[in-house]
XYZ file of C-alpha atoms in Angstrom:
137
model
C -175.403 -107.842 -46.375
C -175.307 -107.823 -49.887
C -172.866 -108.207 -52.245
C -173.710 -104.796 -54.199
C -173.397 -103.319 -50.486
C -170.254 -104.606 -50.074
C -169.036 -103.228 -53.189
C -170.152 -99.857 -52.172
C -168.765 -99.784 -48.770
C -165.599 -100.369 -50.801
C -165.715 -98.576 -53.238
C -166.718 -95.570 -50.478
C -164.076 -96.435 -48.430
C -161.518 -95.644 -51.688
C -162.741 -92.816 -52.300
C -162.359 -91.631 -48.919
C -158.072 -92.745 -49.047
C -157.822 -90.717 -52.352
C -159.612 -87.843 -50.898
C -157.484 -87.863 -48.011
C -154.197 -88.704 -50.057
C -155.230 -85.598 -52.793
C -155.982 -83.064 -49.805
C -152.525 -83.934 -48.277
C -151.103 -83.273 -51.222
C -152.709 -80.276 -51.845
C -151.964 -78.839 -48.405
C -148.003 -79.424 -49.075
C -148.406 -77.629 -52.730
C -149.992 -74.790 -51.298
C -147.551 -74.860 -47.868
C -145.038 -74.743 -50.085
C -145.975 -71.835 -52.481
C -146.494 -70.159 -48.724
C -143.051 -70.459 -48.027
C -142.010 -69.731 -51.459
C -143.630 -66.324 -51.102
C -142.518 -65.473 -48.050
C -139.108 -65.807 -48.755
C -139.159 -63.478 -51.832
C -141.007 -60.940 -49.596
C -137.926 -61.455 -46.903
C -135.815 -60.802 -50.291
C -137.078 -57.980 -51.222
C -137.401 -56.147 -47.767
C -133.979 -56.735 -47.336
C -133.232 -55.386 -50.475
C -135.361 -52.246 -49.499
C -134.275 -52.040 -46.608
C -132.129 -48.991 -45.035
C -128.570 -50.175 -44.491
C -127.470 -49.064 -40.927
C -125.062 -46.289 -40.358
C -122.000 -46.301 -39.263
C -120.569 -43.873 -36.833
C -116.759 -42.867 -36.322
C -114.998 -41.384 -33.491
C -115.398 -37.353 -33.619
C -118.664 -37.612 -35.880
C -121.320 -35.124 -34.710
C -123.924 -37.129 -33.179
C -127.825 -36.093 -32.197
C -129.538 -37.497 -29.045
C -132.883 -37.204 -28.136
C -133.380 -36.609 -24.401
C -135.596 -38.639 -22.581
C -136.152 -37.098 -19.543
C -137.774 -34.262 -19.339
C -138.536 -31.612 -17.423
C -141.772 -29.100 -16.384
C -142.178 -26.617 -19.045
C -139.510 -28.057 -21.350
C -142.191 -27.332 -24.730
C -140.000 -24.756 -25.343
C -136.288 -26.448 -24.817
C -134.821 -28.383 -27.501
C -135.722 -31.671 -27.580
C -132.224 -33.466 -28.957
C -128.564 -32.711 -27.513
C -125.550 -32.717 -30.624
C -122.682 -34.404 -28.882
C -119.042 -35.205 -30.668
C -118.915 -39.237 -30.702
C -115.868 -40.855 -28.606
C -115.070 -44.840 -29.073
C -117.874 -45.305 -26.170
C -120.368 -42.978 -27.707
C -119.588 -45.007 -31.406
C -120.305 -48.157 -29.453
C -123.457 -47.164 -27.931
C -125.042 -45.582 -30.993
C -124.599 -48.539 -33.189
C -125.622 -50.959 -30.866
C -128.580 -49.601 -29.484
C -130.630 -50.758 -31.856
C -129.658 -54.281 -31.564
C -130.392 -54.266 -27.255
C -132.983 -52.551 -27.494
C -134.669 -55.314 -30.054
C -133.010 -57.851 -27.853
C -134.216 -56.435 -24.235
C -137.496 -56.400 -25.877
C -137.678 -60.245 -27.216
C -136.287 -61.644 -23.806
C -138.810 -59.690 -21.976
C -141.697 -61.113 -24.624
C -140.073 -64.711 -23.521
C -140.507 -64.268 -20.206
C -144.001 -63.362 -20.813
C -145.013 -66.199 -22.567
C -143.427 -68.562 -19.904
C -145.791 -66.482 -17.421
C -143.077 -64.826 -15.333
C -144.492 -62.222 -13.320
C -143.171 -58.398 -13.762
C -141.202 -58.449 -10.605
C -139.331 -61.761 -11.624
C -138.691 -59.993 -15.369
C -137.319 -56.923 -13.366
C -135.019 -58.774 -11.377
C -133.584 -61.299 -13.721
C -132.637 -58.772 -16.519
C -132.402 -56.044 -14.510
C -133.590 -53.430 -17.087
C -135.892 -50.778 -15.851
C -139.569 -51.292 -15.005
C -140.560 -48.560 -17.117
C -139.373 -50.460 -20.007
C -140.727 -53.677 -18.877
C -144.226 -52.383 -18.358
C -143.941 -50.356 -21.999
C -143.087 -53.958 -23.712
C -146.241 -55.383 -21.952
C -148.593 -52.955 -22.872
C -147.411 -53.164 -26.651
C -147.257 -56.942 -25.741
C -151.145 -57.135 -24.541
């Protein structure tokens, strides 16, 4: 080969390293920014966000039923209870299981347990388990 070839394998060959080392440098500016804006949209839905209520013992409470029966169109649909320390407890933390019940059965998904296994290792009901993995699918 040639010297003038040799020189523009080289100088090829540079280029190439400062391509590389500008694209990696771009892909961290713009990873960053990423992460950057995704934190002030965290921010600012938490700022937006509804702060939970808090119940106290004798506050009137409303419950949707959730079983229902044949021609119930016409019954109400929610039962107004007085709260008790267990009723208190319940309200405020059903939220929290419920998003909890739902990410373990998710993980259990993933790690391709079968329904059954779900049902019998958090023993919630299979009604819920087979809602989660229809939203899930």
């Amino acid at each position: 080969m040639r010297k003038e070839d040799l020189r523009l394998l080289e100088m090829i060959e540079e280029l190439a390293l400062t391509f590389d080392e500008e694209r990696d440098q771009k892909r961290k500016a713009a990873k960053q920014e990423i992460l950057k804006i995704q934190e002030e949209n965290r921010n600012t839905f938490k700022k937006k966000r509804k702060k939970e209520f808090v119940y106290k013992e004798g506050d009137l409470v409303v419950i949707q039923k959730t079983q229902f029966a044949t021609k119930s169109k016409l019954y109400p649909n929610h039962i107004h209870v007085k709260c008790n320390s267990t009723c208190v407890r319940s309200v405020v933390m059903k939220s929290n299981r419920e998003f909890e019940n739902r990410a373990a059965i998710i993980v259990a998904l993933r790690a391709g347990r079968s329904l059954k296994e779900i049902v019998d290792f958090l023993k919630l009901p299979k009604t819920t388990i087979y809602r989660v993995k229809k939203q899930f699918d």
